[in-house]
Short mmCIF file of C-alpha atoms in Angstrom, two decimals:
data_model
loop_
_atom_site.label_atom_id
_atom_site.label_comp_id
_atom_site.label_asym_id
_atom_site.label_seq_id
_atom_site.Cartn_x
_atom_site.Cartn_y
_atom_site.Cartn_z
CA MET A 1 13.60 10.48 9.78
CA LYS A 2 12.78 10.72 6.07
CA LYS A 3 9.26 9.56 5.19
CA VAL A 4 7.68 9.12 1.77
CA VAL A 5 4.12 8.17 0.79
CA ILE A 6 3.84 6.23 -2.47
CA ILE A 7 0.56 6.65 -4.38
CA PRO A 8 0.02 4.74 -7.64
CA THR A 9 -2.46 6.45 -9.97
CA TYR A 10 -4.47 5.71 -13.07
CA ASN A 11 -7.17 8.24 -14.01
CA GLU A 12 -7.32 9.95 -10.61
CA ILE A 13 -7.77 13.51 -11.86
CA GLU A 14 -10.79 13.94 -9.57
CA ASN A 15 -8.77 13.12 -6.44
CA ILE A 16 -5.09 13.88 -6.97
CA ASP A 17 -5.08 17.63 -6.26
CA ALA A 18 -6.99 17.27 -3.01
CA MET A 19 -4.84 14.32 -1.91
CA ILE A 20 -1.57 16.17 -2.52
CA ASP A 21 -2.84 19.24 -0.68
CA ARG A 22 -3.96 17.13 2.29
CA VAL A 23 -0.66 15.26 2.62
CA CYS A 24 1.33 18.48 2.30
CA SER A 25 -0.79 20.12 5.02
CA LEU A 26 -0.13 17.44 7.65
CA PRO A 27 1.90 18.50 10.72
CA GLU A 28 4.47 15.76 10.06
CA ASP A 29 6.75 16.10 7.03
CA PHE A 30 5.74 13.42 4.53
CA ASP A 31 7.21 13.48 1.05
CA LEU A 32 4.97 12.19 -1.71
CA LEU A 33 5.81 10.00 -4.71
CA VAL A 34 3.08 9.63 -7.33
CA ILE A 35 3.56 6.79 -9.83
CA ASP A 36 1.26 7.37 -12.76
CA ASP A 37 0.61 4.66 -15.35
CA GLY A 38 -0.02 6.88 -18.35
CA SER A 39 -3.39 8.24 -17.20
CA PRO A 40 -5.18 9.69 -20.24
CA ASP A 41 -7.18 12.05 -17.99
CA GLY A 42 -4.21 14.30 -17.16
CA THR A 43 -3.37 13.01 -13.68
CA ALA A 44 0.37 13.37 -14.26
CA GLU A 45 0.01 16.95 -15.47
CA ALA A 46 -1.99 17.76 -12.33
CA VAL A 47 0.91 16.42 -10.26
CA ARG A 48 3.36 18.62 -12.16
CA GLN A 49 1.18 21.64 -11.45
CA ALA A 50 1.06 20.66 -7.78
CA MET A 51 4.86 20.58 -7.72
CA VAL A 52 4.78 24.26 -8.73
CA ARG A 53 2.06 25.00 -6.17
CA HIS A 54 4.11 23.29 -3.43
CA PRO A 55 7.71 24.26 -4.31
CA SER A 56 9.24 22.51 -1.30
CA GLY A 57 10.70 19.59 -3.26
CA ARG A 58 8.52 17.15 -1.31
CA ILE A 59 6.42 16.04 -4.30
CA HIS A 60 7.86 13.61 -6.84
CA LEU A 61 6.45 12.01 -9.99
CA LEU A 62 7.38 8.87 -11.89
CA GLU A 63 5.51 8.26 -15.14
CA ARG A 64 5.13 4.83 -16.72
CA SER A 65 3.61 3.98 -20.09
CA GLY A 66 0.42 1.96 -19.76
CA LYS A 67 -1.24 0.06 -16.92
CA LEU A 68 1.50 -2.21 -15.60
CA GLY A 69 -0.16 -3.31 -12.36
CA LEU A 70 -0.39 -2.15 -8.76
CA GLY A 71 2.39 -4.42 -7.53
CA THR A 72 4.93 -3.32 -10.13
CA ALA A 73 4.10 0.33 -9.37
CA TYR A 74 4.82 -0.15 -5.69
CA ILE A 75 8.03 -2.08 -6.33
CA THR A 76 9.20 0.72 -8.63
CA GLY A 77 8.41 3.15 -5.82
CA PHE A 78 10.13 1.04 -3.17
CA ARG A 79 13.33 0.88 -5.18
CA TRP A 80 13.26 4.63 -5.79
CA ALA A 81 12.63 5.36 -2.10
CA LEU A 82 15.49 3.11 -0.95
CA GLU A 83 17.85 4.77 -3.43
CA GLN A 84 16.81 8.17 -2.06
CA GLY A 85 17.56 7.12 1.52
CA TYR A 86 14.04 7.18 3.02
CA ASP A 87 13.66 5.58 6.45
CA TYR A 88 9.89 4.95 6.37
CA ILE A 89 7.99 4.13 3.19
CA PHE A 90 4.18 4.16 2.96
CA GLU A 91 1.57 2.74 0.60
CA MET A 92 -1.69 4.65 0.21
CA ASP A 93 -4.57 4.89 -2.27
CA CYS A 94 -5.38 8.15 -4.01
CA ASP A 95 -9.17 7.98 -3.64
CA PHE A 96 -9.44 8.97 0.06
CA SER A 97 -10.53 5.49 1.12
CA HIS A 98 -7.41 5.88 3.29
CA ASP A 99 -7.51 8.98 5.47
CA PRO A 100 -4.22 10.94 5.20
CA ASN A 101 -4.65 11.91 8.86
CA ASP A 102 -3.90 8.28 9.75
CA LEU A 103 -0.40 8.45 8.25
CA GLY A 104 0.96 9.77 11.55
CA ARG A 105 -0.56 6.83 13.46
CA LEU A 106 1.08 4.31 11.14
CA TYR A 107 4.38 6.16 11.41
CA ARG A 108 4.32 6.15 15.20
CA ALA A 109 3.48 2.44 15.27
CA CYS A 110 6.85 1.87 13.58
CA SER A 111 8.96 4.72 14.94
CA GLU A 112 7.80 4.58 18.58
CA GLU A 113 5.98 1.30 19.20
CA GLY A 114 8.37 -1.23 17.70
CA ALA A 115 6.58 -2.39 14.56
CA ASP A 116 8.53 -3.10 11.40
CA VAL A 117 5.37 -3.04 9.28
CA ALA A 118 2.30 -1.05 10.35
CA ILE A 119 -0.96 -1.98 8.63
CA GLY A 120 -3.98 0.32 8.46
CA SER A 121 -6.51 -2.37 9.34
CA ARG A 122 -10.22 -2.42 8.54
CA TYR A 123 -10.88 -5.56 10.55
CA VAL A 124 -8.70 -5.63 13.66
CA THR A 125 -11.49 -4.11 15.80
CA GLY A 126 -14.50 -5.45 13.90
CA VAL A 127 -15.57 -4.30 10.44
CA ASN A 128 -14.74 -0.62 9.94
CA VAL A 129 -15.85 -0.05 6.34
CA ILE A 130 -18.17 2.71 5.11
CA ASN A 131 -20.17 2.79 1.85
CA TRP A 132 -19.12 -0.59 0.49
CA PRO A 133 -21.85 -2.95 -0.80
CA ILE A 134 -22.37 -5.76 1.70
CA GLY A 135 -21.21 -8.33 -0.86
CA ARG A 136 -17.87 -6.63 -1.22
CA VAL A 137 -17.44 -6.35 2.55
CA ILE A 138 -18.12 -10.08 2.94
CA MET A 139 -15.72 -10.94 0.10
CA SER A 140 -12.92 -8.77 1.55
CA TYR A 141 -13.40 -9.96 5.13
CA TYR A 142 -13.43 -13.64 4.24
CA ALA A 143 -10.55 -13.22 1.82
CA SER A 144 -8.41 -12.22 4.80
CA ALA A 145 -9.78 -15.16 6.79
CA TYR A 146 -8.83 -17.47 3.91
CA VAL A 147 -5.28 -16.05 3.84
CA ARG A 148 -4.88 -16.51 7.60
CA ARG A 149 -6.09 -20.10 7.33
CA VAL A 150 -3.82 -21.04 4.43
CA LEU A 151 -0.68 -19.09 5.37
CA GLY A 152 -0.97 -18.86 9.16
CA ILE A 153 -0.13 -15.15 9.13
CA PRO A 154 -1.43 -13.39 12.27
CA VAL A 155 -3.04 -10.44 10.48
CA ARG A 156 -6.77 -9.65 10.37
CA ASP A 157 -6.59 -7.46 7.24
CA CYS A 158 -4.22 -9.24 4.89
CA THR A 159 -5.31 -7.37 1.76
CA ALA A 160 -4.96 -3.88 3.28
CA GLY A 161 -3.26 -1.33 1.04
CA PHE A 162 -2.52 1.30 3.68
CA VAL A 163 0.89 0.32 5.06
CA CYS A 164 4.09 1.74 6.55
CA PHE A 165 7.34 -0.18 6.09
CA ARG A 166 10.63 0.47 7.82
CA ALA A 167 13.23 0.70 5.05
CA GLU A 168 15.09 -2.32 6.42
CA VAL A 169 12.05 -4.51 5.66
CA LEU A 170 12.08 -3.53 1.98
CA ARG A 171 15.85 -3.97 1.79
CA THR A 172 15.49 -7.49 3.18
CA ILE A 173 12.56 -8.71 1.08
CA ASP A 174 13.72 -9.96 -2.31
CA LEU A 175 11.57 -7.66 -4.43
CA ASP A 176 12.60 -9.54 -7.58
CA ARG A 177 10.73 -12.59 -6.25
CA ILE A 178 7.44 -10.82 -5.55
CA ARG A 179 5.16 -12.32 -8.17
CA MET A 180 1.64 -11.00 -7.75
CA LYS A 181 0.74 -7.77 -9.51
CA GLY A 182 -2.80 -7.02 -8.32
CA TYR A 183 -4.17 -6.87 -4.79
CA GLY A 184 -2.52 -10.22 -4.07
CA PHE A 185 0.66 -8.16 -3.97
CA GLN A 186 -0.48 -6.78 -0.61
CA ILE A 187 -0.76 -10.30 0.79
CA GLU A 188 2.61 -11.35 -0.60
CA MET A 189 4.43 -8.37 0.90
CA LYS A 190 2.98 -8.91 4.38
CA TYR A 191 3.61 -12.65 4.26
CA SER A 192 7.21 -12.17 3.09
CA ALA A 193 7.91 -9.67 5.89
CA TRP A 194 6.38 -11.98 8.50
CA ARG A 195 8.26 -15.07 7.28
CA LEU A 196 11.52 -13.09 7.39
CA GLY A 197 10.97 -12.38 11.08
CA PHE A 198 9.71 -8.80 11.01
CA ARG A 199 7.05 -7.60 13.43
CA LEU A 200 3.68 -6.71 11.90
CA ALA A 201 1.22 -4.49 13.78
CA GLU A 202 -2.33 -3.55 12.84
CA VAL A 203 -3.53 0.00 13.45
CA PRO A 204 -7.34 0.32 13.34
CA ILE A 205 -8.65 2.67 10.66
CA ILE A 206 -12.02 3.53 9.15
CA PHE A 207 -12.06 2.72 5.44
CA THR A 208 -14.43 4.84 3.34
CA ASP A 209 -15.19 3.85 -0.23
CA ARG A 210 -14.30 6.37 -2.92
CA THR A 211 -16.83 9.04 -3.81
CA ARG A 212 -15.03 10.27 -6.95
CA GLY A 213 -13.55 8.34 -9.84
CA SER A 214 -13.96 4.64 -10.58
CA SER A 215 -12.64 1.56 -8.80
CA LYS A 216 -9.87 -0.49 -10.43
CA MET A 217 -11.06 -3.76 -8.82
CA SER A 218 -11.80 -6.74 -11.08
CA SER A 219 -12.60 -10.44 -10.77
CA GLY A 220 -9.17 -11.24 -12.23
CA ILE A 221 -7.54 -9.52 -9.26
CA PHE A 222 -9.38 -11.82 -6.85
CA GLY A 223 -8.53 -14.87 -8.93
CA GLU A 224 -4.83 -14.03 -8.88
CA ALA A 225 -4.92 -13.60 -5.11
CA PHE A 226 -6.85 -16.86 -4.49
CA TRP A 227 -4.52 -19.11 -6.46
CA GLY A 228 -1.43 -17.11 -5.58
CA VAL A 229 -1.99 -17.67 -1.87
CA LEU A 230 -2.14 -21.43 -2.39
CA ARG A 231 1.14 -21.38 -4.30
CA MET A 232 2.72 -19.06 -1.74
CA ARG A 233 2.10 -21.63 0.99
CA PHE A 234 4.72 -23.90 -0.54
CA ARG A 235 7.34 -21.30 -1.48
CA LYS A 236 10.54 -20.68 0.40
CA ILE A 237 10.92 -17.05 1.44
CA ARG A 238 14.57 -16.01 1.33
CA PRO A 239 16.06 -12.60 2.09
CA ALA A 240 17.48 -10.52 -0.73
CA SER A 241 21.16 -10.91 -1.46
CA LYS A 242 23.17 -8.11 0.11
#
């Protein structure tokens, strides 16, 4: 089974080398697609150097000009991965808030345990977050509670960005109709998969806040997600045209 991990980057020079080395050292064979939005700090060049350091053909780079949004980066990656014939497609942050060692657990949840979408969940067994300010923990936790209340989706961590999709899920979701570009994108993808009848499973993880580089979170991201969820409640979710 072909597996690829998609990592969007913007100014992740402090993390990208270590992340690539960690993913490439895992016992399972995960390919890696970095989508860089024109980082002025040289992130893309670091990826090119890593491709020389790991000449297995497992590392790939797509460069975009300017910050075009998390959601559009992932959709670009999804389309590329489907064209390349990958069977399992992952989302993961570059800052080590998601532990690369958990990739195998997400993969097995889909490949062996019947999930169509496996979610690395901070909240399915309580609150498993390290080094976040308490205000941010409360905001994130209750954001997921708000999404469950409005949309009815049976997921404890609706905004999670550590996810494994079976390729069939991404072929079925109409990616042209995904509207949110920030972290609301994570909600919209899970909700679309659930409404289309796919099985979502949460895999407990420990989320550790970044120690290097700066967060890309902003109040506008939360505003988009809040209002976007309300609008989503009244949208029809249709599969993509074959």
